[in-house]
PDB file of C-alpha atoms in Angstrom:
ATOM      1  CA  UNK A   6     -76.557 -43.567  15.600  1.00 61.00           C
ATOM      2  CA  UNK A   7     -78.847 -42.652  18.816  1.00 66.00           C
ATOM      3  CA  UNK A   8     -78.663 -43.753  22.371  1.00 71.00           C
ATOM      4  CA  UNK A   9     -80.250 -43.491  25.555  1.00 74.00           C
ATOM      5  CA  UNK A  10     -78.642 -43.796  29.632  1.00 81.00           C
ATOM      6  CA  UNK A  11     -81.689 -45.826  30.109  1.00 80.00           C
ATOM      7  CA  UNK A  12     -80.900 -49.235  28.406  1.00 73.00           C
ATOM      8  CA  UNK A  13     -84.454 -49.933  28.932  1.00 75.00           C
ATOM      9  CA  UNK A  14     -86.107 -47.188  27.234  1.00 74.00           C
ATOM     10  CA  UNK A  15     -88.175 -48.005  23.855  1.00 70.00           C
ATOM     11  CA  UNK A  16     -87.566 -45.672  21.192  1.00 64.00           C
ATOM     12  CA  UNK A  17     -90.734 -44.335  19.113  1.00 64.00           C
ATOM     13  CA  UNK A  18     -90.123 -42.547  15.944  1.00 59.00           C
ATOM     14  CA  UNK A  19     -92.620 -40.717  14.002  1.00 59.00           C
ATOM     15  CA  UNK A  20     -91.862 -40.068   9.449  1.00 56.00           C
ATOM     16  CA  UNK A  21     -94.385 -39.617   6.864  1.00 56.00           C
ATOM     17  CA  UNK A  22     -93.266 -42.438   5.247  1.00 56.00           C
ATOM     18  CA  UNK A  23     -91.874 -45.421   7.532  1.00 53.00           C
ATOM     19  CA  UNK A  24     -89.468 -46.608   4.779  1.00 54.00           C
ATOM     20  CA  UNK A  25     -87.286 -43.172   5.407  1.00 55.00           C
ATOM     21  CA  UNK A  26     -86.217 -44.960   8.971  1.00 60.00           C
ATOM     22  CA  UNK A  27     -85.028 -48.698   9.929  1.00 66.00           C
ATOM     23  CA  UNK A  28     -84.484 -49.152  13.253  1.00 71.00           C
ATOM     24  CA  UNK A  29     -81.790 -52.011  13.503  1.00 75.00           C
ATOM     25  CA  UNK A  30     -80.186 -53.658  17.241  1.00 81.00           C
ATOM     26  CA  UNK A  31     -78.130 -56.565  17.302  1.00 85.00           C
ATOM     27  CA  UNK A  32     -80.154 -59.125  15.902  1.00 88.00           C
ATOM     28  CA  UNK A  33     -81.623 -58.989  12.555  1.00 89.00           C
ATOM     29  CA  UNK A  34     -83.716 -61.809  10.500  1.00 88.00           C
ATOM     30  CA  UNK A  35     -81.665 -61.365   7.085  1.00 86.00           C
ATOM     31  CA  UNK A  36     -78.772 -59.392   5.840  1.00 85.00           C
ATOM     32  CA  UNK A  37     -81.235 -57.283   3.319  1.00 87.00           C
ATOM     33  CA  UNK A  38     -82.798 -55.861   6.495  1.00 87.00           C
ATOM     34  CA  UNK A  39     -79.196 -54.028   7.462  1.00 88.00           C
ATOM     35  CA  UNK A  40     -77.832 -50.532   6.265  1.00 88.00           C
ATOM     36  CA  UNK A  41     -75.947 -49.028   4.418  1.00 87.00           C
ATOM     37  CA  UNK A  42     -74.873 -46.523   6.485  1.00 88.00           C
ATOM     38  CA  UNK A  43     -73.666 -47.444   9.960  1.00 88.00           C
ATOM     39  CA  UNK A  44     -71.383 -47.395  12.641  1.00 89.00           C
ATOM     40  CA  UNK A  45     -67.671 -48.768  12.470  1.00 90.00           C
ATOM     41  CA  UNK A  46     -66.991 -51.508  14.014  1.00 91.00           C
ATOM     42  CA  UNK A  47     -70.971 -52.187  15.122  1.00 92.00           C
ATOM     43  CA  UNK A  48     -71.595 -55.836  15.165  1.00 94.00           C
ATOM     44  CA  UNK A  49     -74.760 -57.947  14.815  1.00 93.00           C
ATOM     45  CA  UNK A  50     -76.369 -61.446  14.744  1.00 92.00           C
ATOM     46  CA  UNK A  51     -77.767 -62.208  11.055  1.00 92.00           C
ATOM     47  CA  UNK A  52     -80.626 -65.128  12.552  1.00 89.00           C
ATOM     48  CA  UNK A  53     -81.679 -65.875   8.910  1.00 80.00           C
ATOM     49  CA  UNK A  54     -84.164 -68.945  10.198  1.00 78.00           C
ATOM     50  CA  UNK A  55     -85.255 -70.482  13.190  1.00 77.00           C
ATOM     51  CA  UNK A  56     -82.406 -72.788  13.366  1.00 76.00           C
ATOM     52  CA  UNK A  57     -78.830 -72.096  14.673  1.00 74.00           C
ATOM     53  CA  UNK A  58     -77.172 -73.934  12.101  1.00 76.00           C
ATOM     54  CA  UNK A  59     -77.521 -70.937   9.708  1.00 80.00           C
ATOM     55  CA  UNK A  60     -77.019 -68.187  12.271  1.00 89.00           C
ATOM     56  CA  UNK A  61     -73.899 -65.781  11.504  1.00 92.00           C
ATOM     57  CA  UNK A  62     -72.371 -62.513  12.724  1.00 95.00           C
ATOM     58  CA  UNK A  63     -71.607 -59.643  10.605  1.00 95.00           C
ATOM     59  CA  UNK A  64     -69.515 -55.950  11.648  1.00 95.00           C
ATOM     60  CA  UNK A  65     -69.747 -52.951   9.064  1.00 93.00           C
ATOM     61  CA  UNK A  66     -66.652 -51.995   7.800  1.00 93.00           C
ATOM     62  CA  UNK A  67     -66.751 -48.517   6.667  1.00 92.00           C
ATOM     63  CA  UNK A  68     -65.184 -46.931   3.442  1.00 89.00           C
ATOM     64  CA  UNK A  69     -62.782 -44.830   6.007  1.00 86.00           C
ATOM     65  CA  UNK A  70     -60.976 -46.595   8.461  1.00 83.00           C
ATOM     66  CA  UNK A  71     -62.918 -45.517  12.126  1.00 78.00           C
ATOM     67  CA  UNK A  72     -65.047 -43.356  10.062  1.00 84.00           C
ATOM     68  CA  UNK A  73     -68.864 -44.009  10.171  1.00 88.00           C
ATOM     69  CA  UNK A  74     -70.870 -43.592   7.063  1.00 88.00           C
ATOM     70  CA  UNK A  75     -70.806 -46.050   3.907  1.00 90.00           C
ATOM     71  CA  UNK A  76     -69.354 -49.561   3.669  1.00 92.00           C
ATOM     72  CA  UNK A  77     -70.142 -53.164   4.096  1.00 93.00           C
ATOM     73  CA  UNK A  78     -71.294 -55.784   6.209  1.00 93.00           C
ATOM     74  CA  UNK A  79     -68.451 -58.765   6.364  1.00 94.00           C
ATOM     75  CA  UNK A  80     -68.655 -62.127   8.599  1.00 95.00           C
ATOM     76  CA  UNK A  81     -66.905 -61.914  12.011  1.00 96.00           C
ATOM     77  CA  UNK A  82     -66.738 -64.231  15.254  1.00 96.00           C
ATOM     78  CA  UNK A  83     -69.484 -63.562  17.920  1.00 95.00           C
ATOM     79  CA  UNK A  84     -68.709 -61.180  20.415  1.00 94.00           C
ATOM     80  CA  UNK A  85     -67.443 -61.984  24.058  1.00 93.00           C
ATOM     81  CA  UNK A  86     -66.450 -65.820  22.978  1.00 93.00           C
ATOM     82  CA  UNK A  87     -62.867 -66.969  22.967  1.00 92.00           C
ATOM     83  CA  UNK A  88     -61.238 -66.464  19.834  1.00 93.00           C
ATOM     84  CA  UNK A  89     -57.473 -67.629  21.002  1.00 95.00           C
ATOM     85  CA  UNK A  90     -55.164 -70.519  21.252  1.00 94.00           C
ATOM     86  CA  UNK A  91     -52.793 -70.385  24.162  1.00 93.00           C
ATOM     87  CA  UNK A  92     -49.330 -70.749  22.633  1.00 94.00           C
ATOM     88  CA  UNK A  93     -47.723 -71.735  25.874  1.00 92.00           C
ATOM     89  CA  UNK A  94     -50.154 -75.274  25.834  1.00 90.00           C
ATOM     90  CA  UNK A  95     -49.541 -76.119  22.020  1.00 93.00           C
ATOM     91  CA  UNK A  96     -46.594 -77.845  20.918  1.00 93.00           C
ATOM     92  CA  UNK A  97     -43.275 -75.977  20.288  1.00 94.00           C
ATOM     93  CA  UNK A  98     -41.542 -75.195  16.843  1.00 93.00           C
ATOM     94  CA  UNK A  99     -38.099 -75.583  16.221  1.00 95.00           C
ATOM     95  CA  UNK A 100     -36.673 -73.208  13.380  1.00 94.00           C
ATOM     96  CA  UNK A 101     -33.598 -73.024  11.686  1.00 95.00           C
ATOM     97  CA  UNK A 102     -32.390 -69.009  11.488  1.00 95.00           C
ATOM     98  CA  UNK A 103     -30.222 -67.703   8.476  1.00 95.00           C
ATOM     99  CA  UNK A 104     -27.094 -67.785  10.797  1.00 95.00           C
ATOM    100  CA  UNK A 105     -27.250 -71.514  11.319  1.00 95.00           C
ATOM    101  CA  UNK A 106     -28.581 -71.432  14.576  1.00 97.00           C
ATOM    102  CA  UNK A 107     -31.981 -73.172  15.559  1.00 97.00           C
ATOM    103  CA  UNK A 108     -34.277 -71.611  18.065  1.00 96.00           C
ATOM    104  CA  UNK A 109     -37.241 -73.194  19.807  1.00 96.00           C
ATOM    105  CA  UNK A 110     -40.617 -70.702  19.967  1.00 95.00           C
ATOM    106  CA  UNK A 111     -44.088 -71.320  20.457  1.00 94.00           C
ATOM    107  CA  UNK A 112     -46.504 -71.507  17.355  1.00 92.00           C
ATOM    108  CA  UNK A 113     -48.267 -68.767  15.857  1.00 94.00           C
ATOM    109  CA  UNK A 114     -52.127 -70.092  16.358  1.00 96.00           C
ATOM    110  CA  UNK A 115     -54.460 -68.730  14.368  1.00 97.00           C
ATOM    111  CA  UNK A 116     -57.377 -67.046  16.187  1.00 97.00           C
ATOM    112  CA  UNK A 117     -61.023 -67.909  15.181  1.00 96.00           C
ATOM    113  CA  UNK A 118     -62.398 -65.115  13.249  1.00 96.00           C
ATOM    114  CA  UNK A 119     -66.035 -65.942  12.863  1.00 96.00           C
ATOM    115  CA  UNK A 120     -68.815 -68.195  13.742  1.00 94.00           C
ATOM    116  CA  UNK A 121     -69.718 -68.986  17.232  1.00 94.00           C
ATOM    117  CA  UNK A 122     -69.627 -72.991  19.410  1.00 92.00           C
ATOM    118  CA  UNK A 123     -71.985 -74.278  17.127  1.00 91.00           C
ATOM    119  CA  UNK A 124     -71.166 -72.917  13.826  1.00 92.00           C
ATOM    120  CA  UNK A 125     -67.319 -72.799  14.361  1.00 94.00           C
ATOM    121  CA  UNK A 126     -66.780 -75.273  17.428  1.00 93.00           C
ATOM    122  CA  UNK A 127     -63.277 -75.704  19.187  1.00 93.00           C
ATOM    123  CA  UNK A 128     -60.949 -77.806  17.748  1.00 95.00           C
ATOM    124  CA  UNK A 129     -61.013 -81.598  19.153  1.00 92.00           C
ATOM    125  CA  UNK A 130     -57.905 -80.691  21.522  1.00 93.00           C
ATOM    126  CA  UNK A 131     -59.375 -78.277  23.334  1.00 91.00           C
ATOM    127  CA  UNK A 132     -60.720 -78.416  26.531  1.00 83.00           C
ATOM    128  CA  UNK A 133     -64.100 -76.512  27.632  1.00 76.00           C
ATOM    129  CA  UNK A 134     -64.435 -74.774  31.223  1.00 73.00           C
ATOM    130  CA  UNK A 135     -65.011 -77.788  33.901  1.00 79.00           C
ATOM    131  CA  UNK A 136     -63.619 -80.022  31.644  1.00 80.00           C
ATOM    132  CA  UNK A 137     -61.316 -82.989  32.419  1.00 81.00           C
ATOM    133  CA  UNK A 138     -58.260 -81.994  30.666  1.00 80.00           C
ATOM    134  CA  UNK A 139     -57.322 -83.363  27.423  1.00 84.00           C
ATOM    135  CA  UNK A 140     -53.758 -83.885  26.509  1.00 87.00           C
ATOM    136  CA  UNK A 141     -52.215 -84.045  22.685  1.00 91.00           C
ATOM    137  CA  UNK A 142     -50.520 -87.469  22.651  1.00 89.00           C
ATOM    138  CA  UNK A 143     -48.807 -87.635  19.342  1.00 92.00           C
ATOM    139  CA  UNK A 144     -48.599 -85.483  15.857  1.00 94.00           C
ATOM    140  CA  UNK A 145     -48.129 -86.096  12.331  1.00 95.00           C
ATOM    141  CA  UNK A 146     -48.288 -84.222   8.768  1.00 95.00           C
ATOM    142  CA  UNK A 147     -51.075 -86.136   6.463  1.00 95.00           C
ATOM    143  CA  UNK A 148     -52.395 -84.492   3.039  1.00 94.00           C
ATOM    144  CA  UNK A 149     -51.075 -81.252   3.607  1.00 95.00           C
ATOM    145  CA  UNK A 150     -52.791 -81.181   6.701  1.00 96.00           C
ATOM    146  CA  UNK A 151     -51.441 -80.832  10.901  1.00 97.00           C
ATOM    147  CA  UNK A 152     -52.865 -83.536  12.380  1.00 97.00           C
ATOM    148  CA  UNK A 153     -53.100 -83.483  16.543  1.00 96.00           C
ATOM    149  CA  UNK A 154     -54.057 -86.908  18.133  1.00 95.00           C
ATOM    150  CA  UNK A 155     -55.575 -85.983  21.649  1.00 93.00           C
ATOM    151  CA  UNK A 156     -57.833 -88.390  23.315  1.00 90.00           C
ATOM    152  CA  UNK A 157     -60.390 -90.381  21.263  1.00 91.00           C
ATOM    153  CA  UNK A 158     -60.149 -87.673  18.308  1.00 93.00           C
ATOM    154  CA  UNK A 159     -57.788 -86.704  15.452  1.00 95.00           C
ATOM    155  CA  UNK A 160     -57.721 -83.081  14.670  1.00 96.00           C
ATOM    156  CA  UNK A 161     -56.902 -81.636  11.128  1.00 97.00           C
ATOM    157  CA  UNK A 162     -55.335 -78.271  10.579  1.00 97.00           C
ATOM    158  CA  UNK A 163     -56.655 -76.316   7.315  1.00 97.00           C
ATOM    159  CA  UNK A 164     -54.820 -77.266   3.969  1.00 96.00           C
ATOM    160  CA  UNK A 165     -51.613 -75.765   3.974  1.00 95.00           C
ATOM    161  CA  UNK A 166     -52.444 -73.634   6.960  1.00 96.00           C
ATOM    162  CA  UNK A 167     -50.622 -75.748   9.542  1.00 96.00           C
ATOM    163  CA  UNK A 168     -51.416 -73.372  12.748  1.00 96.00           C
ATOM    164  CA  UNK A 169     -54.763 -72.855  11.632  1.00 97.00           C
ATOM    165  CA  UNK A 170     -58.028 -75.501  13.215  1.00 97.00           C
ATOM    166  CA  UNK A 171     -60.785 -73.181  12.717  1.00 97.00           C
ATOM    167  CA  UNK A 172     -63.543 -72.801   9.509  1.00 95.00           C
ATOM    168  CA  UNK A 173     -63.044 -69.871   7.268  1.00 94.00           C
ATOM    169  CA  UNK A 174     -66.825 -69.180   7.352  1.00 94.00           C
ATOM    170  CA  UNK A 175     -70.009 -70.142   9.192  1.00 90.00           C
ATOM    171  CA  UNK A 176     -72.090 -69.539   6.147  1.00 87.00           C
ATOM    172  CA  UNK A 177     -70.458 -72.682   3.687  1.00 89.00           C
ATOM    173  CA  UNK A 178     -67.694 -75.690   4.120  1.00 90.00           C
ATOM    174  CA  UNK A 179     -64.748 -75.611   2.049  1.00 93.00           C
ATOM    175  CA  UNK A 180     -62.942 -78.168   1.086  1.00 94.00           C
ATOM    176  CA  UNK A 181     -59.675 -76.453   2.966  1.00 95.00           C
ATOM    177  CA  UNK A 182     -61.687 -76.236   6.319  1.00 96.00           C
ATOM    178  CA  UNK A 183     -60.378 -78.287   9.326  1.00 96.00           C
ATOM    179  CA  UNK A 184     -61.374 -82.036   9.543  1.00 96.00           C
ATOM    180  CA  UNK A 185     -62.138 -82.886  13.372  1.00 95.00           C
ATOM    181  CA  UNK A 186     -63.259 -86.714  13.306  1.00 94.00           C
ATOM    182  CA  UNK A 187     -63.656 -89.302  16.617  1.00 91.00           C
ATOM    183  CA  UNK A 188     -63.097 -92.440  16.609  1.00 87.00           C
ATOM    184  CA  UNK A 189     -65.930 -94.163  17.953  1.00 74.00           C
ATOM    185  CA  UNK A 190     -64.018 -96.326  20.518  1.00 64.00           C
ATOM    186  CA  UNK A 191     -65.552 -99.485  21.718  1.00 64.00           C
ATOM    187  CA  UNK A 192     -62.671-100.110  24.340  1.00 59.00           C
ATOM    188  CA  UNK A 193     -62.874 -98.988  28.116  1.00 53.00           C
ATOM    189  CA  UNK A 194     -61.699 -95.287  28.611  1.00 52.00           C
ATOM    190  CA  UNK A 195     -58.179 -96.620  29.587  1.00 53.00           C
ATOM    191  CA  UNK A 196     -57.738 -98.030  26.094  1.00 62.00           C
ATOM    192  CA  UNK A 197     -59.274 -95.359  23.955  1.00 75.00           C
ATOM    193  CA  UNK A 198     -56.918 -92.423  23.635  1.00 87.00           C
ATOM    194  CA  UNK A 199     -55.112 -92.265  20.299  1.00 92.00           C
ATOM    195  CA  UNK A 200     -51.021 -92.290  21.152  1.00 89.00           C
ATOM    196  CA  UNK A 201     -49.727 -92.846  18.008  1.00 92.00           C
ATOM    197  CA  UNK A 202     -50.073 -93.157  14.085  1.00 93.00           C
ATOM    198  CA  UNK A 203     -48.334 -93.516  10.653  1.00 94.00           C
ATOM    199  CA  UNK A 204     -49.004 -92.774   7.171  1.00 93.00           C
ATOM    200  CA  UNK A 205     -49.592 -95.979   4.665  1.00 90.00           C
ATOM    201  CA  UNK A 206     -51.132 -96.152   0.813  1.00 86.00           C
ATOM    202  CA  UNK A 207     -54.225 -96.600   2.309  1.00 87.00           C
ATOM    203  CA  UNK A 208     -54.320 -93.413   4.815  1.00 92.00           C
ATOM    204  CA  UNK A 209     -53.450 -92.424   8.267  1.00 95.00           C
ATOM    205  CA  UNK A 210     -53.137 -95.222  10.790  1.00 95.00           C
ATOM    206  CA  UNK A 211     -53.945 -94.260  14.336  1.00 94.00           C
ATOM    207  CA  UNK A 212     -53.100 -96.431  17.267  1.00 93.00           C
ATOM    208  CA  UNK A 213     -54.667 -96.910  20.383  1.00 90.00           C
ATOM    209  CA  UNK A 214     -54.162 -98.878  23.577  1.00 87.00           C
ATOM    210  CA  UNK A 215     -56.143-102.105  21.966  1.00 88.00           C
ATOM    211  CA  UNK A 216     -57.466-100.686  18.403  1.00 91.00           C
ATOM    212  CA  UNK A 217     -56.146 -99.213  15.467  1.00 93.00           C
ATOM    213  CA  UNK A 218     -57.806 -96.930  12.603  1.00 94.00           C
ATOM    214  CA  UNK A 219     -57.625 -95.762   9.452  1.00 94.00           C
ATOM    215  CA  UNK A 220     -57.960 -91.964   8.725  1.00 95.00           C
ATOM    216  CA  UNK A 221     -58.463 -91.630   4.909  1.00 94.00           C
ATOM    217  CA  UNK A 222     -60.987 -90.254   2.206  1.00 90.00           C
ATOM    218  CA  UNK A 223     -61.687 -93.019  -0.765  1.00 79.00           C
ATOM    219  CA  UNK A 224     -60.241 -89.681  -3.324  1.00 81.00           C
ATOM    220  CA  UNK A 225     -57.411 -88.042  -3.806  1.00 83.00           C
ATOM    221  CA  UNK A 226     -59.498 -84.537  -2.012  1.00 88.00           C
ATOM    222  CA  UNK A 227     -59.290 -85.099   1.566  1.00 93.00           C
ATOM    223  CA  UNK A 228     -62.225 -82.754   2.722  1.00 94.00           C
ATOM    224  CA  UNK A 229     -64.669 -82.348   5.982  1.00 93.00           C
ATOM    225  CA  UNK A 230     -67.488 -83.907   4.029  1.00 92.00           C
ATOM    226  CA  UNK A 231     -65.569 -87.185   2.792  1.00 93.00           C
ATOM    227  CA  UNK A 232     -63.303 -87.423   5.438  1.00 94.00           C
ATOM    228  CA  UNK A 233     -63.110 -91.265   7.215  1.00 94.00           C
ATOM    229  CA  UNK A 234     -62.084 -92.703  10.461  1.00 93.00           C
ATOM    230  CA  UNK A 235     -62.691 -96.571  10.661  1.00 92.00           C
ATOM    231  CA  UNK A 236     -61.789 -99.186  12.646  1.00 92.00           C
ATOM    232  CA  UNK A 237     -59.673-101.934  11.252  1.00 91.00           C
ATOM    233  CA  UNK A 238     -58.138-104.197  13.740  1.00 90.00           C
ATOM    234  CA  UNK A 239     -58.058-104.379  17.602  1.00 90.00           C
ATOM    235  CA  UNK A 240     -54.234-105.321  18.132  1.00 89.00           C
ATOM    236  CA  UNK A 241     -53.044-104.877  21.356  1.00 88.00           C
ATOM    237  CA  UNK A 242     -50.566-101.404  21.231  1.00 88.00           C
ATOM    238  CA  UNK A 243     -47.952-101.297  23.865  1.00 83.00           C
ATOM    239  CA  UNK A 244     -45.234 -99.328  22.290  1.00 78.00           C
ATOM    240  CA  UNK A 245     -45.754 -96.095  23.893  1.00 73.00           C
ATOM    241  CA  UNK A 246     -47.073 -95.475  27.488  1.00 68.00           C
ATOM    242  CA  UNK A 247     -48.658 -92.610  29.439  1.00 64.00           C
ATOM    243  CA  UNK A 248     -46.058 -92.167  32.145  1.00 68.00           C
ATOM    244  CA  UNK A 249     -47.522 -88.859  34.257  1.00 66.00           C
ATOM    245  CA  UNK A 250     -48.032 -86.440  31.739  1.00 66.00           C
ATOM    246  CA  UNK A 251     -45.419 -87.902  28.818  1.00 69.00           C
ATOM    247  CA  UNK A 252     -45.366 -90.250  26.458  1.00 67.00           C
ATOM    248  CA  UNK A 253     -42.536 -93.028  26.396  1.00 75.00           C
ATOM    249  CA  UNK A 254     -41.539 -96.122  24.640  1.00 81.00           C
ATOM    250  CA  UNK A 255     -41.041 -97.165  20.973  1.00 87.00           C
ATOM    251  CA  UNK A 256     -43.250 -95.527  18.194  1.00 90.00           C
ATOM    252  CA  UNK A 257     -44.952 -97.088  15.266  1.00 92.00           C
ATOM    253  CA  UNK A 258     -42.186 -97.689  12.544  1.00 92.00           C
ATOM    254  CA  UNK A 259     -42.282 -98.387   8.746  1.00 91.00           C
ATOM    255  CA  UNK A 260     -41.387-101.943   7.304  1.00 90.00           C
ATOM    256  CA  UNK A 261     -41.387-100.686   3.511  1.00 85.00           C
ATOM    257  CA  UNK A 262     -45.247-102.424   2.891  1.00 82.00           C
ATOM    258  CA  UNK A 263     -45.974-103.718   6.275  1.00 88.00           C
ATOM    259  CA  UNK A 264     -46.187-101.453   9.736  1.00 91.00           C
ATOM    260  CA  UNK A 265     -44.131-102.727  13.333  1.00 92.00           C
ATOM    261  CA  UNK A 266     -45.346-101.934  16.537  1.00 91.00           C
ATOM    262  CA  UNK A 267     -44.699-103.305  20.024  1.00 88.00           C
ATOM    263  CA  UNK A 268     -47.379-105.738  21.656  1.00 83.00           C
ATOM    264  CA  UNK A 269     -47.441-107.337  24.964  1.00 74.00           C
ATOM    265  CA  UNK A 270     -46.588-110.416  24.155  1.00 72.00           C
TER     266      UNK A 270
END
């Protein structure tokens, strides 16, 4: 490990044979090219081709904990990008305690722990920097999956993983990862948010002001890469109503076979 006060200075190293030194800084163009020797904890960007789609992030692990010398290379987030959910804007949990009691606590989020925008993007509730704000309008569990309704867009937590709305890896997709799917709205801005939905035979029925839509997969594996969102019908939805900040009004009920809802008329 060598370093210089002058960030700027180029380093020139002279060995009878090249191959005894590799000179590696936070980029390199494959993962063969990195060594096995390094410094805990160093960190950097694995470019692999020209596009971004394959780009990852690696940070050597050593043998020792804190202690440099031998280990691996394993896939981490990029550095300086946010890697949190805040707890205090996510829905609440109520749990029930051993003494009988029930106590109401924030989630625990999980944190995104590799990838970068592109390879790992935010989950569909989120809002970027200078963003209009985005609120989540409704919830509902659907195959073993957390599913947020916020805008035009239904988010999917990981299978089983309820708190969890980030990709396990920016190398591959597995079937577990989160599904994050828009609905393609043809209605004015007013109409397009999703405020409610229910669970049929057929899959997840998501309401909005004047359309409704049909989350589902056409197999019994409801994965990122067969996941569905299509339009069905264009009812008019009145049941619930932004009012400020809140929801109000009478939600989407079951009929046994058939789904109610609330219309204008």
């Amino acid at each position: 490990w060598v370093t210089h006060s002058d960030e700027d200075y180029v380093w020139r190293f002279s060995a009878p044979n090249k191959a005894l030194m590799t000179v590696t800084t936070d980029q390199v163009d494959s993962i063969v090219q990195l060594p096995t020797q390094c410094r805990a904890g160093y960190v950097v960007k694995v470019a692999n081709t020209e596009s971004e789609d394959d780009d990852y992030y690696a940070e050597f692990e050593t043998e020792e904990a804190g202690v440099d010398g031998p280990g691996a290379w394993v896939e981490t987030v990029k550095p300086g990008i946010p890697r949190y959910i805040n707890p205090a804007s996510m829905p609440h949990q109520i749990s029930r305690q051993a003494d009988g009691n029930f106590v109401v606590s924030p989630g625990s989020w999980e944190p995104r722990l590799v990838g970068d925008y592109k390879t790992n993007p935010r989950p569909g509730f989120m809002t970027r920097v200078n963003d209009p704000p985005k609120y989540i309008n409704n919830m509902a569990l659907f195959r073993n999956r957390l599913c947020i309704l916020s805008g035009d867009t239904v988010t999917c937590s990981r299978t089983g993983d309820y708190f969890n709305f980030w990709s396990a890896s920016a190398l591959t997709s597995a079937d577990n990862d989160p599904v994050d799917i828009a609905a393609g709205s043809s209605s004015s801005s007013a109409n397009a948010d999703l405020i409610d939905c229910i669970e049929i035979g057929q899959g997840l029925v998501c309401f909005s002001g004047g359309e409704q839509f049909v989350l589902s997969s056409g197999s019994d594996a409801f994965t990122p890469s067969n996941a569905r969102f299509t339009r069905v019908v264009t009812y008019r939805y009145s049941g619930y109503k932004q009012v400020s900040d809140q929801l109000t009004g009478v939600p989407v009920f079951s009929l046994g076979t058939s789904v109610g809802f609330l219309a204008d008329s």
